[in-house]
CSV table of C-alpha atoms in Angstrom, one decimal:
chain,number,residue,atom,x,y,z
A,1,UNK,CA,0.0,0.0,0.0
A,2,UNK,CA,1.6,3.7,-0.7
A,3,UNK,CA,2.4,6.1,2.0
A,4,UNK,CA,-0.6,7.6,4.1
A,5,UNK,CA,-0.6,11.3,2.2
A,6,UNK,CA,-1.7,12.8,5.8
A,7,UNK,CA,1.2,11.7,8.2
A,8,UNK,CA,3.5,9.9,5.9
A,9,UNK,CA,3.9,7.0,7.2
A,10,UNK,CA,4.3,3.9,5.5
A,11,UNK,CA,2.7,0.6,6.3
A,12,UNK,CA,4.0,-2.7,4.5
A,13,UNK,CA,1.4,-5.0,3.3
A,14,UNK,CA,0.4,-8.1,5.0
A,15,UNK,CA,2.1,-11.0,4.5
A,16,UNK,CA,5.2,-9.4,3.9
A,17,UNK,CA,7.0,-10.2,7.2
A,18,UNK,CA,8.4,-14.2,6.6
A,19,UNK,CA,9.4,-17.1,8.6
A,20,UNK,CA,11.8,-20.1,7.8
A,21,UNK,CA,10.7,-22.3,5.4
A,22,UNK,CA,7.6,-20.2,4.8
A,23,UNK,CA,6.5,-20.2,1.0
A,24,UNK,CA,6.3,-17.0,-0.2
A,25,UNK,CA,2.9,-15.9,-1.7
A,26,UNK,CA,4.0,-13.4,-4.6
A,27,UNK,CA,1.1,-11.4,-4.6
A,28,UNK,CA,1.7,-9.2,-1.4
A,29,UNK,CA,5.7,-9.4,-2.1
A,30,UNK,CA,5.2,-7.7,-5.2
A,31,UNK,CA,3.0,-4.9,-4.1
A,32,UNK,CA,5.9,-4.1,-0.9
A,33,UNK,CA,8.6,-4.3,-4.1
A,34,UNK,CA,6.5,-2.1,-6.2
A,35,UNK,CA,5.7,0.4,-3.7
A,36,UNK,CA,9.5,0.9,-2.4
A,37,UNK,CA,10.2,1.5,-6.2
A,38,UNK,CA,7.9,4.1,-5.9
A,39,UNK,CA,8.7,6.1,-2.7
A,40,UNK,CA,12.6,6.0,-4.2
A,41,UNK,CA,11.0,7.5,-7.3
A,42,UNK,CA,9.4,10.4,-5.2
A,43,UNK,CA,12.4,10.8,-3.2
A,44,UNK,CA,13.9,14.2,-3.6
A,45,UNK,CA,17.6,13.8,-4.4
A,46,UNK,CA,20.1,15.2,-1.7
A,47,UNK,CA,22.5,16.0,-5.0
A,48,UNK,CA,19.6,17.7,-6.4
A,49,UNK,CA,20.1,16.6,-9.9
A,50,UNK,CA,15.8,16.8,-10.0
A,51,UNK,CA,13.3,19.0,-8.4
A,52,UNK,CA,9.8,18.8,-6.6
A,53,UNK,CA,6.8,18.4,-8.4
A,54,UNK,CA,4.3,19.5,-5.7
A,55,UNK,CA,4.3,21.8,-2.6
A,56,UNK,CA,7.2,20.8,-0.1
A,57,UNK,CA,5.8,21.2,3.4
A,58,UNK,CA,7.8,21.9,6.5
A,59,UNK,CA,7.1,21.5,10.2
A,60,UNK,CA,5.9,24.9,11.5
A,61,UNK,CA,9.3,25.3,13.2
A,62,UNK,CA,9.3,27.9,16.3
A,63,UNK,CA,12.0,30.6,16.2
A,64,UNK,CA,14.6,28.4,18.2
A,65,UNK,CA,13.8,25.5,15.8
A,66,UNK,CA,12.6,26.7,12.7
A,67,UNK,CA,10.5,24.3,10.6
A,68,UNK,CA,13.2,24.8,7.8
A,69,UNK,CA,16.8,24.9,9.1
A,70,UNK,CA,20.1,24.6,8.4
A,71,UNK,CA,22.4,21.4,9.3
A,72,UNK,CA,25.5,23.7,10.5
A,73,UNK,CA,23.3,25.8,12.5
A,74,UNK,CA,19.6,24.6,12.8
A,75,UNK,CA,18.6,27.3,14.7
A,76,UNK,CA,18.6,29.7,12.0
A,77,UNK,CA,16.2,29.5,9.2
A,78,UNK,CA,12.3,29.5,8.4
A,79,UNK,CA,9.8,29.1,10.8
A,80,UNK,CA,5.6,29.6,10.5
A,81,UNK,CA,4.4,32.5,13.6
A,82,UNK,CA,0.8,32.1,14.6
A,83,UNK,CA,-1.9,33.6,12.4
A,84,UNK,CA,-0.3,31.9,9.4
A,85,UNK,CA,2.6,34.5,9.1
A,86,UNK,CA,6.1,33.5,7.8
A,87,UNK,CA,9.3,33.9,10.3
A,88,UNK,CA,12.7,34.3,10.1
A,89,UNK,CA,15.1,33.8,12.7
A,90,UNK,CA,18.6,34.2,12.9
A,91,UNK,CA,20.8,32.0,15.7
A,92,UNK,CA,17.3,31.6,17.4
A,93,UNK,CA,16.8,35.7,17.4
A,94,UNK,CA,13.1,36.6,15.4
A,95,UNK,CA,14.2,39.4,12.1
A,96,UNK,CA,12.0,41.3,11.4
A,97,UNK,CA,11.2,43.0,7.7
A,98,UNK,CA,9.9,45.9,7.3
A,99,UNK,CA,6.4,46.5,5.2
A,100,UNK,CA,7.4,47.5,1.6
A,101,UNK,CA,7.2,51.5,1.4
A,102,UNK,CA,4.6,53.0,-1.6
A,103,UNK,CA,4.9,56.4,-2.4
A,104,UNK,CA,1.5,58.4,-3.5
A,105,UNK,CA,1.1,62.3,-4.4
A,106,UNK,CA,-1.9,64.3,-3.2
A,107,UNK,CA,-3.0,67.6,-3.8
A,108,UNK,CA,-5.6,68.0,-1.0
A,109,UNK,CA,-7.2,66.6,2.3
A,110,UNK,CA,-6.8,63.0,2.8
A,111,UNK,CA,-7.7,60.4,5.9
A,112,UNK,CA,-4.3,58.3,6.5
A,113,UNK,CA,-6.0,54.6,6.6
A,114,UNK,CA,-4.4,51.4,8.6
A,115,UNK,CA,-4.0,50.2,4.9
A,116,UNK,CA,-1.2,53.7,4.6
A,117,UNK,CA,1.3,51.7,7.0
A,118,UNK,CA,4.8,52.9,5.9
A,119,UNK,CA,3.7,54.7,2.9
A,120,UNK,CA,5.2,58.1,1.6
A,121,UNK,CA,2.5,60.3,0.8
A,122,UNK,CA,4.3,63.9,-0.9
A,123,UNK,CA,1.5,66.5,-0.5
A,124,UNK,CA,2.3,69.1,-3.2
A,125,UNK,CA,-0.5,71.8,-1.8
A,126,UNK,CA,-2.2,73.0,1.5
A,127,UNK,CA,-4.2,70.5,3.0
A,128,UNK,CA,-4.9,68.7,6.5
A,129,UNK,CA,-3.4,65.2,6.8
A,130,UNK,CA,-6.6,63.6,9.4
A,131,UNK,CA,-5.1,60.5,10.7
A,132,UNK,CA,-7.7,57.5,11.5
A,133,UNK,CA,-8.2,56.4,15.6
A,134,UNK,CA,-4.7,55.3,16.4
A,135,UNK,CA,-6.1,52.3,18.1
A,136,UNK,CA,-7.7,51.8,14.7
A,137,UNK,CA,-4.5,51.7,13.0
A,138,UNK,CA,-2.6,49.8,16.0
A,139,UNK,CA,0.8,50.6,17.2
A,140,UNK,CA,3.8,51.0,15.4
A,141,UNK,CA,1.9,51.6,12.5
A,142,UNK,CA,4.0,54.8,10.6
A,143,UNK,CA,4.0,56.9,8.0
A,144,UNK,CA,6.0,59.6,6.7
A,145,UNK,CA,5.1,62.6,4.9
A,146,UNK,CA,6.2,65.5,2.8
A,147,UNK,CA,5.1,69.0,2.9
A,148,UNK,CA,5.7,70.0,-0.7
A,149,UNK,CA,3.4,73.0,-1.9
A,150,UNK,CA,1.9,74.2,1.2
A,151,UNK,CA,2.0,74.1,4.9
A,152,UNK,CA,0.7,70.7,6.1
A,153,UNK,CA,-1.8,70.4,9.1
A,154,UNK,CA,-1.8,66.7,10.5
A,155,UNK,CA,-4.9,66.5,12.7
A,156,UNK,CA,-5.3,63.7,15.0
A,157,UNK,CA,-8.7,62.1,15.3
A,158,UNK,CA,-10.7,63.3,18.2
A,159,UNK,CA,-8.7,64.1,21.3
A,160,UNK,CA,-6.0,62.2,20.6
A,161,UNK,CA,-2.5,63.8,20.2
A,162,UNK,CA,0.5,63.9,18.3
A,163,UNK,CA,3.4,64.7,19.9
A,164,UNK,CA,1.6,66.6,23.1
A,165,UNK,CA,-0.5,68.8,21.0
A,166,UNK,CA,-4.0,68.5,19.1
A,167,UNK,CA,-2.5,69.3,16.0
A,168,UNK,CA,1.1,69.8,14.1
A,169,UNK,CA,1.7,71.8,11.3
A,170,UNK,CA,4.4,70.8,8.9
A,171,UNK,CA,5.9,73.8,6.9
A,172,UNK,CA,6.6,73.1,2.6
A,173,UNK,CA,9.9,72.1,2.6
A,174,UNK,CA,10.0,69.8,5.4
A,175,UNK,CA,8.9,66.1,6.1
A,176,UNK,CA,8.2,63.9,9.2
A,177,UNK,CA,7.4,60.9,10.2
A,178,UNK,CA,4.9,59.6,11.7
A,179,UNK,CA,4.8,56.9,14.6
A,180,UNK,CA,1.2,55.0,16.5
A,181,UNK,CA,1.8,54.2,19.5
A,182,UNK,CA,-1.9,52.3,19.7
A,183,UNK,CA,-3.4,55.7,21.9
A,184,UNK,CA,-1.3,58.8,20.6
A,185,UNK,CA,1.3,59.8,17.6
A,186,UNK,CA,4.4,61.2,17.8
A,187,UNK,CA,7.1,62.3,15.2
A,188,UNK,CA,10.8,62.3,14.7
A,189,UNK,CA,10.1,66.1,15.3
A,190,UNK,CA,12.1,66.9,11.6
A,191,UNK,CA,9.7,69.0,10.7
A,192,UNK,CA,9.8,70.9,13.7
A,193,UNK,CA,13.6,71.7,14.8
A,194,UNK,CA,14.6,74.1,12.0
A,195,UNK,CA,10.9,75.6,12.3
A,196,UNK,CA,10.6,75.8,16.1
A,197,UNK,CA,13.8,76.0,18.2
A,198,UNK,CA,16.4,77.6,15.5
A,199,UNK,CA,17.5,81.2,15.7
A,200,UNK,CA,18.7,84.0,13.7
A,201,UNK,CA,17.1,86.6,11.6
A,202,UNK,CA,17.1,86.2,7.3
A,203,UNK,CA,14.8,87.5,4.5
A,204,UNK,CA,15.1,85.3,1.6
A,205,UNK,CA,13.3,86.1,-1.6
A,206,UNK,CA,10.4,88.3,-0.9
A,207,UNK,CA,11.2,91.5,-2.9
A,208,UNK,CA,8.7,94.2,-3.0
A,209,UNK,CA,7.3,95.8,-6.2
A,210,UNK,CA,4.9,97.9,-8.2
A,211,UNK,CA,1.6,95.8,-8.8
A,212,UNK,CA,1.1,95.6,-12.4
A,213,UNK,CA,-2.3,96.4,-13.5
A,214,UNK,CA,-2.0,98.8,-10.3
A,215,UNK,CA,1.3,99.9,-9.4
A,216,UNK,CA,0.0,102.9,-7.3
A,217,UNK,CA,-2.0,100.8,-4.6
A,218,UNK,CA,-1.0,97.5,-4.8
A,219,UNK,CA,2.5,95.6,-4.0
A,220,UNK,CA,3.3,92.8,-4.8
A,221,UNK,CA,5.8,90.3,-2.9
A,222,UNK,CA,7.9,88.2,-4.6
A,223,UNK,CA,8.3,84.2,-2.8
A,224,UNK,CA,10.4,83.6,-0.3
A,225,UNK,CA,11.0,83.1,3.8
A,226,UNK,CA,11.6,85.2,6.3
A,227,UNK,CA,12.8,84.5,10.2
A,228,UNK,CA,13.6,86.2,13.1
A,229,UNK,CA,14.4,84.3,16.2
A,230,UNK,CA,11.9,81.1,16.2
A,231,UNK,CA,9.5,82.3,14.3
A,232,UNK,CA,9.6,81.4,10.6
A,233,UNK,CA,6.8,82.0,7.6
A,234,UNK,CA,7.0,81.0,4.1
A,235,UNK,CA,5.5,81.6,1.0
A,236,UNK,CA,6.3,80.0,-2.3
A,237,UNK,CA,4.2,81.7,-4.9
A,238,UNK,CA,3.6,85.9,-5.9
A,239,UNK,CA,0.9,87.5,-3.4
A,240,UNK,CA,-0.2,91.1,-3.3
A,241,UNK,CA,-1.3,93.5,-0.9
A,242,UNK,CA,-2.9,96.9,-1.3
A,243,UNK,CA,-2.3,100.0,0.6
A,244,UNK,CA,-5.4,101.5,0.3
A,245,UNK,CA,-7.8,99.4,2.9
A,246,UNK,CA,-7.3,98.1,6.3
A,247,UNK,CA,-6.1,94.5,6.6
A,248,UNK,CA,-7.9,91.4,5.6
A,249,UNK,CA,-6.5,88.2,5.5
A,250,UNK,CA,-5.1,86.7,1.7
A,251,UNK,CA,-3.6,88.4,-1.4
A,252,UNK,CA,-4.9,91.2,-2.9
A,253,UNK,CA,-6.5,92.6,-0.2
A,254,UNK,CA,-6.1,95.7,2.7
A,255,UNK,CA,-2.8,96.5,4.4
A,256,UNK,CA,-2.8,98.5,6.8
A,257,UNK,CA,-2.8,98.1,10.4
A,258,UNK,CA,-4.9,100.9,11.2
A,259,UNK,CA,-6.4,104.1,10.0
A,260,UNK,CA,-6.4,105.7,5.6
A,261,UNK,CA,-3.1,105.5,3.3
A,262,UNK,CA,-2.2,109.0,4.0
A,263,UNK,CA,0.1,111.4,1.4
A,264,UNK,CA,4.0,111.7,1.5
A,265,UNK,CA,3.9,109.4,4.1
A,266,UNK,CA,6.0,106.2,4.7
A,267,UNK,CA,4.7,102.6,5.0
A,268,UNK,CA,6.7,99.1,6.7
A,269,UNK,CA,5.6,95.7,5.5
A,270,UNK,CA,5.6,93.0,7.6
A,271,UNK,CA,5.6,89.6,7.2
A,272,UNK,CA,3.0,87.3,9.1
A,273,UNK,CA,2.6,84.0,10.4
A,274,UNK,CA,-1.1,82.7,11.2
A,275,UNK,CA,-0.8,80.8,14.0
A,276,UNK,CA,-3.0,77.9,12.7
A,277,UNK,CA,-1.5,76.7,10.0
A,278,UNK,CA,1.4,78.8,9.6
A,279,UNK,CA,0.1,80.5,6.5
A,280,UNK,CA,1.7,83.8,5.0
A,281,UNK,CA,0.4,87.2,4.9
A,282,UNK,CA,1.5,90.7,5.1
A,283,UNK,CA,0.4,94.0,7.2
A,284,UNK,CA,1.6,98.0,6.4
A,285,UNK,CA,2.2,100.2,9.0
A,286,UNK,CA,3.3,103.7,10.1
A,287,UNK,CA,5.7,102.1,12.6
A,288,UNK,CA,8.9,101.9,11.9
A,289,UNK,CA,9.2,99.1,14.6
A,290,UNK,CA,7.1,95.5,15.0
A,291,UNK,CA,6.2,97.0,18.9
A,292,UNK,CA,4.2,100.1,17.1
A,293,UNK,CA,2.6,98.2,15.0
A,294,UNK,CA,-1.6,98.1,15.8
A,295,UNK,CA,-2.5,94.8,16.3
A,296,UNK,CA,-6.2,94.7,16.5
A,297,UNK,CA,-7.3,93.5,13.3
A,298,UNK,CA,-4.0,90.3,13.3
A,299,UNK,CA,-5.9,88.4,16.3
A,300,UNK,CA,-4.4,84.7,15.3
A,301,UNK,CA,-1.6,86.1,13.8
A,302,UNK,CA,2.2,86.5,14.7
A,303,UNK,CA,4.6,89.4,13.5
A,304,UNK,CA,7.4,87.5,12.4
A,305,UNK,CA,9.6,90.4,10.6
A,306,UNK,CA,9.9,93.8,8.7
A,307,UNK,CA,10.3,92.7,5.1
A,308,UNK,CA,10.7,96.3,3.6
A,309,UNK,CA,9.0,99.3,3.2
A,310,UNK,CA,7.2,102.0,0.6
A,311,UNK,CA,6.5,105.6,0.5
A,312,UNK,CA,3.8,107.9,-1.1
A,313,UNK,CA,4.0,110.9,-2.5
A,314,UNK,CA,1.4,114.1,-2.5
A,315,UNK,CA,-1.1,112.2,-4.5
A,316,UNK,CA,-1.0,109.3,-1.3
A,317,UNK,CA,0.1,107.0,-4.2
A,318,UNK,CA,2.7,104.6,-4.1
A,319,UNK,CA,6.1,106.1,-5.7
A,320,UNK,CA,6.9,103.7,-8.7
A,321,UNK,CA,10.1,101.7,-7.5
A,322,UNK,CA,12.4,99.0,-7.9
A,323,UNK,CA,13.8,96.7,-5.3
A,324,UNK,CA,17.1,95.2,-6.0
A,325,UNK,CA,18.9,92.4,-3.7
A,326,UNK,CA,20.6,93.6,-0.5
A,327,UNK,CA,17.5,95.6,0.4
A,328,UNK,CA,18.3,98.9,-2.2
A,329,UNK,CA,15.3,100.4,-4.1
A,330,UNK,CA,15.9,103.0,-6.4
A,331,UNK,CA,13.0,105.4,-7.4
A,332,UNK,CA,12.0,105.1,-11.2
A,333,UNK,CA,11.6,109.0,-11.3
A,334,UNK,CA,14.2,111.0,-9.1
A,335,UNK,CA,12.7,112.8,-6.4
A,336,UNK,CA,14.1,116.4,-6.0
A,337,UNK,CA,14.5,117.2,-2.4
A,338,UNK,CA,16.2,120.8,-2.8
A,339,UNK,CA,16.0,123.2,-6.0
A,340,UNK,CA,17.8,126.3,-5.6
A,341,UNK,CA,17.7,126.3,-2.1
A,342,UNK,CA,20.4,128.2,0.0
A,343,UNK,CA,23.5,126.9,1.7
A,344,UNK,CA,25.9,128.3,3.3
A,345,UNK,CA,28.4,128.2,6.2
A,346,UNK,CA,26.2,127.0,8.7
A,347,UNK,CA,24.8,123.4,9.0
A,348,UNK,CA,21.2,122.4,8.5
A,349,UNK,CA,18.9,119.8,8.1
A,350,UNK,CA,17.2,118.5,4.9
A,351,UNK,CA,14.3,116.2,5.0
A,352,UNK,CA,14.2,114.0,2.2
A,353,UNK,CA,12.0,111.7,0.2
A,354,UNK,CA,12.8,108.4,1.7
A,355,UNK,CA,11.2,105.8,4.5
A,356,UNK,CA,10.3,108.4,7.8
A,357,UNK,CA,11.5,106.6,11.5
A,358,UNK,CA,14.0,104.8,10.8
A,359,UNK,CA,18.0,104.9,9.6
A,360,UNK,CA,17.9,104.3,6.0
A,361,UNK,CA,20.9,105.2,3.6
A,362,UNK,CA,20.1,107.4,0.2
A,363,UNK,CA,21.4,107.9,-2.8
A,364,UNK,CA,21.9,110.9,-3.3
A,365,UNK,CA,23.2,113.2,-6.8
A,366,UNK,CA,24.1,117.3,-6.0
A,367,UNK,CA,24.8,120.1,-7.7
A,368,UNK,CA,26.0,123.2,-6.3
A,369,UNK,CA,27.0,127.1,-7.2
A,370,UNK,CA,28.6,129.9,-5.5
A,371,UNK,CA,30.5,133.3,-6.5
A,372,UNK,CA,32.5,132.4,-3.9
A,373,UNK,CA,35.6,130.6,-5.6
A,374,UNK,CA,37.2,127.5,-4.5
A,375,UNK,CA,34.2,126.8,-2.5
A,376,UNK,CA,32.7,123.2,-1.4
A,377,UNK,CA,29.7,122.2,-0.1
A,378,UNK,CA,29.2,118.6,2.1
A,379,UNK,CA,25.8,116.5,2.9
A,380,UNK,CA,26.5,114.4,5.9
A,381,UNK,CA,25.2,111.7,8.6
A,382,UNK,CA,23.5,113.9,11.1
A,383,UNK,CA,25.1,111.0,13.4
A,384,UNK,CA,28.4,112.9,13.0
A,385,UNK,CA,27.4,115.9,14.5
A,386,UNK,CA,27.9,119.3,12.8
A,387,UNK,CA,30.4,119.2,10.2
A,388,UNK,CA,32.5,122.5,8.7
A,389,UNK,CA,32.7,122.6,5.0
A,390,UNK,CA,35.7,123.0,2.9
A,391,UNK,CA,39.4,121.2,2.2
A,392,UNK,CA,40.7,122.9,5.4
A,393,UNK,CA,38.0,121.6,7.5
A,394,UNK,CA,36.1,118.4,6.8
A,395,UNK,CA,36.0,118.4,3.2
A,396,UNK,CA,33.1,118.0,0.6
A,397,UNK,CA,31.2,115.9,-1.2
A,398,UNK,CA,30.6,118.5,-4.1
A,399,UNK,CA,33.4,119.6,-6.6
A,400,UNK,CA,35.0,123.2,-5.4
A,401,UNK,CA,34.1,125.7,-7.2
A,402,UNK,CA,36.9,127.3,-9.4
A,403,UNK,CA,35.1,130.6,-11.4
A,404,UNK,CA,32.4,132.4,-9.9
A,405,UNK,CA,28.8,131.3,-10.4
A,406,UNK,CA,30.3,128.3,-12.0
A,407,UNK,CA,28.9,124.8,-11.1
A,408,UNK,CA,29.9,121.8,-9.1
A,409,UNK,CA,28.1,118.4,-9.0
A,410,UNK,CA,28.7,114.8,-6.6
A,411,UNK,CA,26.7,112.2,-5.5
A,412,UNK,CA,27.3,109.6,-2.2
A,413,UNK,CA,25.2,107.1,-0.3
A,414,UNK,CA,24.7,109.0,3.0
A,415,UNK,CA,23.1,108.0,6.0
A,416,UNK,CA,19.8,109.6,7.5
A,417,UNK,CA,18.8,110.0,11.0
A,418,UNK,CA,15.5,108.9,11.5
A,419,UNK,CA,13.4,111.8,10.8
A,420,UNK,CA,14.7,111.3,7.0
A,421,UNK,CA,17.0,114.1,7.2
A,422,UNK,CA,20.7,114.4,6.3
A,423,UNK,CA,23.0,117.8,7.2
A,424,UNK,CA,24.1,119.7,4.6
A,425,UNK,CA,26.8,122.7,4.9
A,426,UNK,CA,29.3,125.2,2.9
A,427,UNK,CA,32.0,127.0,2.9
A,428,UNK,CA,30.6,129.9,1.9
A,429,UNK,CA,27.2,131.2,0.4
A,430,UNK,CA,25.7,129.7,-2.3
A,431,UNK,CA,22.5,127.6,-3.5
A,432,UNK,CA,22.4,123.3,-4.1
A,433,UNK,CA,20.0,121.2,-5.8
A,434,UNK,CA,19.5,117.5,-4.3
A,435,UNK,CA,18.0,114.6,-6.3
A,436,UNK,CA,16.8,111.8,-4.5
A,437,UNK,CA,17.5,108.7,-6.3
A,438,UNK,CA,16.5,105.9,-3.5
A,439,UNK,CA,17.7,104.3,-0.7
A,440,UNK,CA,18.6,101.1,0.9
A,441,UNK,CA,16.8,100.0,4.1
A,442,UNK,CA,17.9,97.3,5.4
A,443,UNK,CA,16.3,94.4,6.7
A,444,UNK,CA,18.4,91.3,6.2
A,445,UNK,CA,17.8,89.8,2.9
A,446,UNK,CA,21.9,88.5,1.7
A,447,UNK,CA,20.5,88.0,-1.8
């Protein structure tokens, strides 16, 4: 009879087992012969010169004796774990293998599913990441994600937490990942140390300029970051203010802080974080510092840093401008700050078309005359005091004059104080013209 198929064990048939002198009845010898040719035939050869033909199954095995082992070391190898789940164990130790990683894009909300387990999902806009019960999804499911368009809100369900706190916003650019703990997530907290507990102040990108269709009211803001201290805001795409309403939240609408755009008057931009989702935005003020600033209408929102700043002129329009790197704007149309106005030996102030409150340094082009030969003229830092005019004293900035009523002209980058004024002086009588051309504020941007 052949092997039993179930425990395969082999039974000889009856009358196979002889005694001296016992006649042997060939009917029963032939079937034991027949059916040892047979098992030799199924044998699987130890030289394997020839391969199975069904399914070859292996003792279950535990991880200190797998079901399929080695003969130099049989405690490493492959063993079945309960619920019908393959094991591998090394010298007796369980490996484990970690769940293949699937990588999926998405451009809006989405609810991370038990099913997500180590997947890489790259989000390439604003959205909330809502992550199912976490005893739903069981503990040490994970999953990392990218923040790659938009700031990235991961939302917990109910009151559960991830790390501490009902919700964590990932800023575009960064990525975490995500670990269930069976009751609560937590991160690897990537996301967070640049964005949380860095320092230093930077502008990167965000040059101001004329709106297009309507240069006179609305600025536009180039992308880029911004940081001061801790605090850091991002935006990666063109948005636009206008100076002529109060502050609402998103491009293309109101500005300021408080109060009408006003005429010849000077306006700081600020960057802003919203404290939800770490969203850009920008506020205009009078202030010339983030502490003047009128914060009534930003509830929700943090100040992070001035980004620059504009001026109007009689009209309460914005001058037409042009920001260059390094924080220098240049005016398109030359502003003249003195025509034909007198000078002479002693000092005074000018005021001059440029940002009002704080130190900024202008361009400046002159041109002066006299009928007083060999005589110079100087515009100065008012931080230097009161200067005396000519090559005996503290020199010029304007050619000396060499025939009477003849002409001199210069130009120089000179600091203001912070009522927009320089000092201007002679050596003798005589009248100067003074051409604004711009002016460089500076707020931090290296680029």
């Amino acid at each position: 009879m052949p092997r039993n198929p179930s425990t395969g064990i082999y039974s000889k048939p009856a009358g196979t087992t002889p005694s001296v002198g016992q006649i042997i009845d060939p009917a029963p010898w032939n079937q034991l012969t027949s059916d040892l040719g047979n098992e030799i035939t199924n044998s699987l050869p130890r030289d394997g010169s020839a391969p199975m033909v069904a399914p070859l199954k292996a003792a279950s095995g535990t991880s200190t004796a797998p079901g399929l082992g080695f003969a130099s070391n049989p405690q490493t190898g492959i063993y079945l774990k309960g619920g019908g789940l393959l094991g591998f164990t090394q010298n007796g130790v369980d490996v484990s293998f970690e769940k293949a990683s699937v990588y999926t894009a998405k451009s809006g909300d989405y609810t991370a599913l038990a099913a997500d387990d180590n997947a890489v999902l790259r989000f390439t806009a604003a959205a909330t990441l809502t992550l199912t019960a976490a005893a739903t999804l069981g503990s040490n499911w994970r999953l990392r994600v990218i923040a790659d368009g938009g700031y990235l809100t991961i939302d917990p369900n109910g009151a559960e937490t991830i790390d501490g706190a009902a919700t964590l916003v990932v800023p575009t650019g960064y990525s975490i990942e995500i670990y269930c703990t069976g009751s609560a997530f937590v991160t690897n907290k990537a996301a967070t140390k640049a964005d949380a507990s860095a320092v230093g102040s930077f502008i990167d990108g965000l040059l101001l300029s004329n709106n297009g269709t309507n240069p006179t009211t609305h600025i536009d803001f180039a992308a880029g970051s911004v940081r001061s201290g801790s605090s850091f805001v991002a935006n990666a795409t063109s948005f636009t203010k206008r100076i002529n309403g109060t502050w609402a939240a998103g491009t293309g609408n109101g500005s300021l802080d408080a109060g009408s755009v006003a005429a010849n008057a000077s306006y700081y931009a600020y960057a802003l974080r919203k404290d939800a989702d770490g969203t850009f935005d920008v506020v205009f003020s009078t202030s010339a510092t983030i502490g003047g600033v009128t914060t009534t209408l930003l509830t929700g929102y943090t100040i992070v840093k001035c980004v620059g700043g504009v001026v109007t002129d009689a009209s309460s329009n914005i001058r037409p401008f042009v920001m260059y790197p390094r924080d220098e704007y240049t005016f398109v149309t030359p502003v003249k700050d003195a025509v034909n106005a007198a000078i002479s030996s002693t000092s005074a102030l000018l005021a001059l078309t440029v940002l009002n409150g704080a130190k900024v340094k202008v361009k400046l082009r002159f041109q002066f005359t006299s009928s007083a030969t060999t005589n110079a003229a100087l515009i100065h830092d008012p931080a230097q005091g009161t200067l005396t005019a000519g090559i005996g004293n503290d020199g010029g900035n304007f050619g000396a004059i060499q025939v009477s009523g003849n002409y001199a002209i210069g130009s120089g980058a000179i600091w203001t104080n912070t009522s927009r004024q320089v000092r201007y002086v002679a050596g003798a009588s005589g009248n100067f013209w003074v051409w604004t051309d711009g002016f460089i504020f500076p707020c931090g941007r290296n680029a």
